[in-house]
CSV table of C-alpha atoms in Angstrom, one decimal:
chain,number,residue,atom,x,y,z
A,201,MET,CA,-27.4,166.5,-53.8
A,202,LYS,CA,-28.8,165.3,-57.1
A,203,ILE,CA,-29.9,161.7,-56.4
A,204,GLY,CA,-30.8,159.5,-59.3
A,205,ILE,CA,-33.0,156.4,-58.8
A,206,LEU,CA,-33.2,153.6,-61.4
A,207,GLY,CA,-36.9,152.6,-61.3
A,208,GLY,CA,-39.9,154.8,-60.7
A,209,GLY,CA,-42.1,152.4,-58.8
A,210,GLN,CA,-43.7,152.4,-55.3
A,211,LEU,CA,-40.4,151.8,-53.5
A,212,GLY,CA,-38.8,154.9,-55.1
A,213,ARG,CA,-42.0,156.8,-54.4
A,214,MET,CA,-41.9,156.0,-50.7
A,215,LEU,CA,-38.2,156.8,-50.5
A,216,ILE,CA,-38.8,160.2,-52.0
A,217,GLN,CA,-41.8,160.8,-49.8
A,218,GLU,CA,-39.7,160.2,-46.7
A,219,ALA,CA,-36.8,162.2,-48.0
A,220,LEU,CA,-38.7,165.3,-49.0
A,221,LYS,CA,-38.2,166.6,-45.4
A,222,TYR,CA,-34.5,167.0,-46.4
A,223,ASP,CA,-33.0,169.2,-49.0
A,224,ASP,CA,-32.1,167.1,-52.1
A,225,GLN,CA,-33.2,166.8,-55.7
A,226,PHE,CA,-34.6,163.4,-56.8
A,227,TYR,CA,-34.5,162.1,-60.4
A,228,THR,CA,-36.1,158.9,-61.5
A,229,LEU,CA,-35.9,156.7,-64.7
A,230,ASP,CA,-38.7,154.3,-65.6
A,231,PRO,CA,-40.1,152.9,-68.8
A,232,ALA,CA,-43.7,153.6,-67.8
A,233,SER,CA,-44.9,157.2,-68.4
A,234,ASP,CA,-47.3,157.0,-65.4
A,235,ALA,CA,-44.8,155.3,-63.0
A,236,PRO,CA,-45.6,156.1,-59.3
A,237,CYS,CA,-42.6,158.5,-59.1
A,238,HIS,CA,-43.5,160.6,-62.2
A,239,THR,CA,-45.4,163.2,-60.2
A,240,ILE,CA,-43.0,163.6,-57.3
A,241,SER,CA,-39.6,163.7,-58.9
A,242,ASN,CA,-37.7,164.9,-61.9
A,243,PHE,CA,-38.9,162.1,-64.1
A,244,THR,CA,-37.3,160.6,-67.3
A,245,GLN,CA,-39.2,158.0,-69.3
A,246,GLY,CA,-36.7,155.4,-70.5
A,247,ASN,CA,-35.4,151.9,-70.2
A,248,PHE,CA,-33.2,151.2,-67.2
A,249,ASN,CA,-31.9,148.1,-68.9
A,250,ASP,CA,-30.4,150.1,-71.8
A,251,TYR,CA,-26.7,150.9,-71.4
A,252,GLU,CA,-26.7,154.3,-73.0
A,253,THR,CA,-29.9,155.4,-71.3
A,254,VAL,CA,-28.6,154.6,-67.8
A,255,LEU,CA,-25.2,156.2,-68.6
A,256,ASN,CA,-26.9,159.4,-69.8
A,257,PHE,CA,-29.3,159.4,-66.9
A,258,GLY,CA,-26.5,159.0,-64.3
A,259,LYS,CA,-23.7,161.1,-65.7
A,260,ASP,CA,-24.7,164.4,-64.0
A,261,LYS,CA,-25.9,162.9,-60.7
A,262,ASP,CA,-24.0,163.0,-57.4
A,263,VAL,CA,-25.2,159.5,-56.5
A,264,VAL,CA,-27.3,156.8,-58.4
A,265,THR,CA,-29.3,154.1,-56.6
A,266,ILE,CA,-31.9,151.6,-57.5
A,267,GLU,CA,-35.4,150.6,-56.5
A,268,ILE,CA,-35.4,147.5,-58.7
A,269,GLU,CA,-32.4,145.2,-59.3
A,270,HIS,CA,-33.1,144.4,-63.0
A,271,VAL,CA,-31.1,147.3,-64.4
A,272,ASN,CA,-28.0,147.6,-66.6
A,273,ALA,CA,-25.2,146.9,-64.1
A,274,ASP,CA,-22.5,147.4,-66.8
A,275,ALA,CA,-23.7,151.0,-67.2
A,276,LEU,CA,-23.5,151.5,-63.5
A,277,ALA,CA,-20.0,150.1,-63.5
A,278,GLU,CA,-19.0,152.7,-66.1
A,279,LEU,CA,-20.6,155.5,-64.0
A,280,GLU,CA,-18.4,154.4,-61.1
A,281,ASN,CA,-15.4,154.6,-63.4
A,282,GLN,CA,-16.4,158.2,-64.2
A,283,GLY,CA,-16.5,159.0,-60.5
A,284,ILE,CA,-20.3,158.8,-59.9
A,285,LYS,CA,-21.2,157.2,-56.6
A,286,VAL,CA,-23.5,154.1,-57.1
A,287,VAL,CA,-25.3,152.6,-54.1
A,288,PRO,CA,-25.2,149.7,-53.8
A,289,ASN,CA,-22.2,149.2,-56.0
A,290,SER,CA,-22.5,147.7,-59.5
A,291,ASN,CA,-20.7,144.5,-58.5
A,292,ILE,CA,-23.2,143.4,-55.9
A,293,ILE,CA,-26.1,144.4,-58.1
A,294,LYS,CA,-24.7,142.2,-60.8
A,295,THR,CA,-24.2,139.4,-58.4
A,296,ILE,CA,-27.7,139.5,-56.9
A,297,GLN,CA,-29.6,140.1,-60.1
A,298,GLN,CA,-28.4,136.7,-61.4
A,299,LYS,CA,-29.7,133.8,-59.2
A,300,ILE,CA,-26.7,131.6,-60.2
A,301,LEU,CA,-24.1,134.2,-59.1
A,302,GLN,CA,-26.2,134.9,-56.0
A,303,LYS,CA,-26.2,131.3,-54.9
A,304,GLU,CA,-22.4,131.0,-55.6
A,305,PHE,CA,-21.9,134.1,-53.5
A,306,TYR,CA,-23.6,132.4,-50.5
A,307,LYS,CA,-21.5,129.3,-51.0
A,308,ALA,CA,-18.2,131.1,-51.3
A,309,HIS,CA,-18.9,133.1,-48.1
A,310,ASP,CA,-20.2,130.2,-46.0
A,311,ILE,CA,-23.7,131.7,-45.8
A,312,PRO,CA,-26.2,128.8,-45.3
A,313,SER,CA,-28.5,128.5,-48.4
A,314,PRO,CA,-30.4,125.4,-49.6
A,315,GLU,CA,-28.4,122.9,-51.7
A,316,PHE,CA,-28.5,123.7,-55.4
A,317,GLU,CA,-27.3,122.9,-58.8
A,318,VAL,CA,-27.0,125.0,-62.0
A,319,MET,CA,-29.1,124.2,-65.0
A,320,ASP,CA,-28.3,125.8,-68.4
A,321,GLY,CA,-30.7,126.2,-71.3
A,322,SER,CA,-29.2,123.4,-73.3
A,323,SER,CA,-30.4,120.4,-71.4
A,324,ASP,CA,-33.1,119.3,-68.9
A,325,GLU,CA,-30.8,116.9,-67.2
A,326,ILE,CA,-31.0,117.3,-63.4
A,327,LYS,CA,-29.4,115.4,-60.6
A,328,MET,CA,-31.4,117.0,-57.8
A,329,PRO,CA,-34.0,114.6,-56.4
A,330,LEU,CA,-37.7,115.6,-56.4
A,331,PRO,CA,-39.2,117.7,-55.0
A,332,PHE,CA,-37.1,120.8,-55.9
A,333,VAL,CA,-37.5,124.5,-56.7
A,334,GLN,CA,-36.6,126.0,-60.0
A,335,LYS,CA,-35.6,129.7,-60.1
A,336,MET,CA,-34.9,131.5,-63.4
A,337,ASN,CA,-31.4,133.0,-63.4
A,338,THR,CA,-32.6,136.5,-64.3
A,339,GLY,CA,-35.8,138.6,-64.3
A,340,GLY,CA,-37.8,136.9,-61.5
A,341,TYR,CA,-39.5,139.0,-58.8
A,342,ASP,CA,-42.7,138.8,-56.6
A,343,GLY,CA,-42.9,135.0,-57.1
A,344,LYS,CA,-42.5,135.2,-60.8
A,345,GLY,CA,-39.7,133.1,-62.3
A,346,VAL,CA,-40.0,130.6,-59.5
A,347,GLN,CA,-41.8,127.2,-59.5
A,348,VAL,CA,-41.9,124.1,-57.4
A,349,ILE,CA,-41.4,120.7,-59.2
A,350,ARG,CA,-42.9,118.1,-56.9
A,351,THR,CA,-43.6,115.1,-59.1
A,352,ALA,CA,-42.5,113.4,-62.3
A,353,GLU,CA,-45.6,114.8,-63.9
A,354,ASP,CA,-44.5,118.3,-63.0
A,355,MET,CA,-41.3,117.8,-64.9
A,356,LYS,CA,-43.2,118.6,-68.1
A,357,ASN,CA,-43.4,122.2,-66.8
A,358,LEU,CA,-39.7,122.5,-66.3
A,359,TRP,CA,-38.2,125.7,-67.9
A,360,ILE,CA,-35.4,124.8,-70.3
A,361,GLN,CA,-33.3,127.9,-69.6
A,362,ASP,CA,-30.5,129.1,-67.3
A,363,SER,CA,-31.8,128.6,-63.8
A,364,VAL,CA,-31.0,127.4,-60.2
A,365,ILE,CA,-32.4,124.0,-59.2
A,366,GLU,CA,-32.7,124.2,-55.4
A,367,LYS,CA,-33.6,121.6,-52.7
A,368,LEU,CA,-37.1,122.2,-51.4
A,369,VAL,CA,-36.9,123.3,-47.7
A,370,ASP,CA,-39.5,121.9,-45.3
A,371,ILE,CA,-40.5,125.4,-44.2
A,372,ASP,CA,-41.8,126.3,-40.8
A,373,LYS,CA,-41.7,130.1,-41.2
A,374,GLU,CA,-40.7,132.6,-43.8
A,375,LEU,CA,-38.7,135.4,-42.3
A,376,SER,CA,-37.0,138.6,-43.5
A,377,VAL,CA,-34.3,140.8,-42.0
A,378,ILE,CA,-33.3,144.2,-43.5
A,379,VAL,CA,-29.7,145.3,-43.0
A,380,ALA,CA,-28.0,148.5,-43.9
A,381,ARG,CA,-24.4,149.7,-44.2
A,382,ASN,CA,-23.1,153.1,-45.0
A,383,GLU,CA,-19.8,154.1,-46.7
A,384,ASN,CA,-18.2,154.5,-43.3
A,385,GLY,CA,-18.8,150.9,-42.5
A,386,GLU,CA,-21.5,151.5,-39.9
A,387,THR,CA,-24.2,148.8,-39.9
A,388,LYS,CA,-27.8,148.6,-38.6
A,389,THR,CA,-30.3,145.7,-38.6
A,390,PHE,CA,-34.0,145.9,-38.4
A,391,PRO,CA,-35.9,143.5,-36.2
A,392,VAL,CA,-36.8,140.2,-38.0
A,393,THR,CA,-40.2,140.1,-39.6
A,394,GLU,CA,-42.4,137.1,-40.4
A,395,MET,CA,-43.8,136.9,-43.9
A,396,VAL,CA,-47.2,135.2,-44.5
A,397,ALA,CA,-47.7,134.5,-48.2
A,398,ASP,CA,-50.9,134.3,-50.3
A,399,PRO,CA,-50.6,130.7,-51.6
A,400,LYS,CA,-52.4,131.5,-54.8
A,401,LEU,CA,-50.6,134.6,-55.9
A,402,ASN,CA,-47.3,133.7,-54.2
A,403,LEU,CA,-47.2,137.3,-53.0
A,404,LEU,CA,-46.7,138.6,-49.5
A,405,ASP,CA,-50.1,138.6,-47.7
A,406,PHE,CA,-49.2,139.8,-44.1
A,407,ASN,CA,-45.9,141.0,-42.7
A,408,VAL,CA,-45.6,140.8,-38.9
A,409,CYS,CA,-43.0,142.3,-36.5
A,410,PRO,CA,-41.6,141.5,-34.0
A,411,VAL,CA,-41.3,137.7,-34.3
A,412,TYR,CA,-40.8,135.4,-31.3
A,413,LEU,CA,-37.7,133.4,-32.0
A,414,THR,CA,-35.5,131.3,-29.7
A,415,GLU,CA,-32.1,132.6,-28.8
A,416,GLU,CA,-30.5,129.9,-30.9
A,417,ILE,CA,-32.4,130.9,-34.0
A,418,GLU,CA,-31.7,134.6,-33.4
A,419,ASN,CA,-28.0,133.7,-33.2
A,420,GLN,CA,-28.2,131.9,-36.5
A,421,ILE,CA,-29.7,135.0,-38.1
A,422,LEU,CA,-27.1,137.3,-36.5
A,423,ALA,CA,-24.3,135.2,-37.9
A,424,ILE,CA,-25.9,135.3,-41.4
A,425,THR,CA,-26.2,139.1,-41.3
A,426,GLU,CA,-22.7,139.6,-40.1
A,427,LYS,CA,-21.3,137.3,-42.8
A,428,PHE,CA,-23.4,139.0,-45.4
A,429,LEU,CA,-22.4,142.5,-44.5
A,430,ALA,CA,-18.7,141.6,-44.3
A,431,ALA,CA,-18.9,139.8,-47.7
A,432,VAL,CA,-21.0,142.4,-49.6
A,433,ASN,CA,-18.3,145.1,-49.4
A,434,SER,CA,-20.7,147.8,-50.4
A,435,PRO,CA,-22.9,150.5,-48.8
A,436,GLY,CA,-26.6,149.7,-49.3
A,437,LEU,CA,-29.8,148.5,-47.8
A,438,PHE,CA,-30.4,144.8,-48.3
A,439,ALA,CA,-33.5,142.6,-47.5
A,440,ILE,CA,-32.4,139.0,-46.7
A,441,GLU,CA,-35.3,136.6,-47.1
A,442,LEU,CA,-34.9,133.6,-44.8
A,443,PHE,CA,-36.5,130.1,-44.3
A,444,LEU,CA,-36.8,128.6,-40.9
A,445,ASP,CA,-37.2,124.9,-41.4
A,446,LYS,CA,-39.0,122.4,-39.2
A,447,GLU,CA,-35.8,121.4,-37.5
A,448,GLY,CA,-34.9,124.9,-36.4
A,449,LYS,CA,-32.3,125.7,-39.1
A,450,ILE,CA,-32.2,129.0,-40.9
A,451,TRP,CA,-31.5,129.2,-44.6
A,452,VAL,CA,-31.1,132.2,-46.9
A,453,ASN,CA,-33.7,132.1,-49.7
A,454,GLU,CA,-32.6,135.2,-51.6
A,455,THR,CA,-31.5,138.8,-51.1
A,456,ALA,CA,-32.8,142.0,-52.6
A,457,PRO,CA,-30.2,144.8,-52.9
A,458,ARG,CA,-32.9,147.5,-52.2
A,459,LEU,CA,-35.9,148.5,-50.3
A,460,HIS,CA,-38.4,145.6,-49.8
A,461,ASN,CA,-42.0,144.8,-49.3
A,462,SER,CA,-41.2,143.0,-46.1
A,463,GLY,CA,-40.1,146.3,-44.5
A,464,HIS,CA,-43.2,148.4,-45.1
A,465,GLN,CA,-44.5,148.0,-41.5
A,466,SER,CA,-41.5,149.9,-40.3
A,467,GLN,CA,-43.1,153.1,-41.5
A,468,GLU,CA,-45.2,153.3,-38.4
A,469,GLY,CA,-44.0,150.3,-36.3
A,470,ASN,CA,-40.3,151.2,-35.9
A,471,ALA,CA,-38.4,154.2,-34.6
A,472,ASN,CA,-37.4,154.9,-38.2
A,473,SER,CA,-38.5,153.3,-41.5
A,474,GLN,CA,-36.5,151.4,-44.1
A,475,PHE,CA,-37.0,154.5,-46.3
A,476,GLU,CA,-35.4,156.8,-43.8
A,477,GLN,CA,-32.6,154.3,-43.5
A,478,MET,CA,-32.1,154.0,-47.3
A,479,TYR,CA,-31.9,157.8,-47.6
A,480,ARG,CA,-29.2,157.9,-44.9
A,481,VAL,CA,-27.2,155.1,-46.7
A,482,VAL,CA,-27.4,157.0,-50.0
A,483,LYS,CA,-26.1,160.2,-48.3
A,484,ASN,CA,-23.6,158.4,-46.1
A,485,LEU,CA,-25.2,159.8,-43.0
A,486,PRO,CA,-25.3,158.2,-39.5
A,487,LEU,CA,-27.7,155.3,-39.7
A,488,ALA,CA,-31.1,155.6,-38.0
A,489,ASP,CA,-32.4,153.8,-34.9
A,490,THR,CA,-34.3,150.7,-36.1
A,491,ASP,CA,-36.0,149.5,-32.9
A,492,ALA,CA,-39.5,148.2,-33.0
A,493,ILE,CA,-41.7,150.4,-30.9
A,494,ILE,CA,-44.9,148.3,-31.0
A,495,TYR,CA,-46.3,145.3,-32.7
A,496,SER,CA,-46.8,146.2,-36.3
A,497,GLY,CA,-48.1,144.4,-39.4
A,498,MET,CA,-48.7,145.1,-43.1
A,499,LEU,CA,-51.1,143.8,-45.7
A,500,ASN,CA,-50.8,144.3,-49.4
A,501,LEU,CA,-53.5,145.9,-51.4
A,502,VAL,CA,-53.6,143.7,-54.5
A,503,GLY,CA,-55.8,143.9,-57.6
A,504,ALA,CA,-58.7,141.5,-57.2
A,505,GLU,CA,-59.4,138.7,-59.6
A,506,GLY,CA,-61.7,139.7,-62.5
A,507,PHE,CA,-61.1,143.4,-62.3
A,508,SER,CA,-58.9,145.5,-64.7
A,509,GLY,CA,-59.2,149.2,-65.4
A,510,LYS,CA,-59.4,152.4,-63.4
A,511,VAL,CA,-58.9,151.5,-59.7
A,512,VAL,CA,-61.5,151.7,-57.0
A,513,TYR,CA,-60.7,150.9,-53.4
A,514,GLU,CA,-63.9,149.3,-52.1
A,515,GLY,CA,-64.4,149.7,-48.3
A,516,MET,CA,-61.5,152.2,-47.9
A,517,GLU,CA,-63.7,154.7,-45.9
A,518,ASP,CA,-64.4,152.1,-43.3
A,519,VAL,CA,-60.7,151.2,-43.0
A,520,LEU,CA,-59.9,154.9,-42.5
A,521,ARG,CA,-62.2,155.0,-39.5
A,522,LEU,CA,-60.1,152.4,-37.7
A,523,PRO,CA,-57.5,153.5,-35.0
A,524,GLU,CA,-53.8,152.7,-35.5
A,525,THR,CA,-54.4,151.8,-39.2
A,526,TYR,CA,-52.4,153.6,-41.9
A,527,VAL,CA,-53.1,153.5,-45.7
A,528,HIS,CA,-50.3,153.9,-48.2
A,529,LEU,CA,-51.3,154.0,-51.9
A,530,TYR,CA,-48.8,153.9,-54.7
A,531,GLY,CA,-50.3,156.3,-57.2
A,532,LYS,CA,-51.2,153.6,-59.7
A,533,THR,CA,-54.4,154.6,-61.6
A,534,GLU,CA,-54.9,151.2,-63.4
A,535,THR,CA,-55.5,147.9,-61.5
A,536,LYS,CA,-55.3,144.4,-62.8
A,537,PRO,CA,-55.4,141.0,-61.0
A,538,GLY,CA,-52.5,140.5,-58.7
A,539,ARG,CA,-51.0,144.0,-59.2
A,540,LYS,CA,-49.7,145.7,-56.0
A,541,MET,CA,-51.6,148.9,-55.6
A,542,GLY,CA,-50.8,149.9,-52.0
A,543,HIS,CA,-50.5,148.5,-48.5
A,544,ILE,CA,-52.0,149.1,-45.1
A,545,ASN,CA,-50.0,149.1,-41.9
A,546,VAL,CA,-51.6,148.2,-38.5
A,547,LEU,CA,-50.3,148.6,-35.0
A,548,ALA,CA,-51.3,146.6,-31.9
A,549,ASP,CA,-50.2,145.8,-28.3
A,550,SER,CA,-49.8,142.1,-28.9
A,551,ARG,CA,-49.3,139.6,-31.8
A,552,GLU,CA,-52.7,138.2,-31.2
A,553,GLU,CA,-54.4,141.6,-31.4
A,554,LEU,CA,-52.3,142.4,-34.5
A,555,MET,CA,-53.4,139.3,-36.4
A,556,GLU,CA,-57.0,139.9,-35.5
A,557,LYS,CA,-56.7,143.5,-36.9
A,558,LEU,CA,-55.0,142.4,-40.1
A,559,VAL,CA,-57.6,139.7,-40.8
A,560,LYS,CA,-60.3,142.2,-40.1
A,561,VAL,CA,-58.8,144.9,-42.4
A,562,LYS,CA,-58.2,142.4,-45.2
A,563,ALA,CA,-61.8,141.4,-45.2
A,564,MET,CA,-63.0,145.1,-45.3
A,565,VAL,CA,-61.2,146.3,-48.4
A,566,ARG,CA,-61.1,145.1,-52.0
A,567,VAL,CA,-59.2,146.5,-55.0
A,568,ILE,CA,-61.6,146.6,-57.9
A,569,ALA,CA,-62.2,148.6,-61.1
A,570,GLU,CA,-64.8,151.0,-62.3
C-alpha cells in the first residue's frame, strides 16, 4: 500500500521504523526540509495546512493518516469524497483540532470533562470563577496555548481570542489511556499510564506504566473509553489524557487523534507498541496485543536551557552501558531549549525500581549544543 502521513516528525518516524518490517511504501509531508521522516520515507516538503498541497499529496495514496492534528481537515474531507481512505476520518480530526468543538463533543456524549465556557475574541467577559484554565481554540500542543489564570492580577495575561475557559481541577494524578479501533470495529486499549510533568516546561517528564488504580477508578476509565470509541465513529488510534482529582473522580483533559508521547514506553514495555498498533489500524489488520509485560517508563530528552545549535548528547555513552535502558533519538540535528530531541525507555521489576532508574538516567544525560 501507498501510505501517506501528514507530518514528518518523530511520531511518523517511529511509525515508519516499526512498519518497515512489513511491505508498504510510506510518503510524508512536512514544511521542514530536515524533518525526522525525510531520510526514511518518500518525503515531500510542503505545508500540511494548505488545502491544495494536502489534496495533491493524498490523491494517489491508498490511505492518508496524520502524526499531527493541525492539518487541513477540509482537504482530507475532499480526499474522502474522492475515495481515498483517511484514518482517522476528517470529521473527528476537525472536531479534535478545535478545543471548543472537542469540549462540546464530550458534553454531547456524556463524557466527563471539566466544566467550561466558550470565550470568543471579541470580549474578555468571563463568568467562570477564578482559578481557571484558558486553552486556545486551535494550534496548541505540548503545553503551548494553555495557561492557568489563578488571580485577578493574572487576568492581564488573558488571551483575547477564541478559547475554552475551563474549571481548574484539583489534580491528584495525570493519566493517559491509548485506545485503538480498526475499520471492522475491533477495539483495543493499552494499560493506563501516569504522566509526570516538568512544571517549568509543561512537558511530559516521566511516563510510568502500569499504574496502581482502585477498581472504582479503573471502571470510570473503562466507561470513558467505551463511550469515546462508540461516539468517535472512526478507525484510529487516540490518546485520551485524563485527570484524577483529589476526590477520586476521573475527567477527560483532552484527546489526541494520533500517536502520543504518553505511549512511548510501550516500545519495550508492552507486548506491542502504539506504533505497531497504529500501523494495524491504518491497514485494517487484526489489532495487536497491548498487555504490559513489565514495569516500564519513559523520559523525554529535551534541549537544555542556554543551548542552541548542533546537538550533543552529553552522558549518552554512560546511559548506553545500563541494562534494560533503550535510547530513541528523533533525527533532529539542531537543538534549542525545550525541544524534544528523543526519549529513553527503562524497564524494571517494580514501580519503586523504575522510578529510581528514571531519576538516575535523567541525571546522567543532558541535551546541549556544540
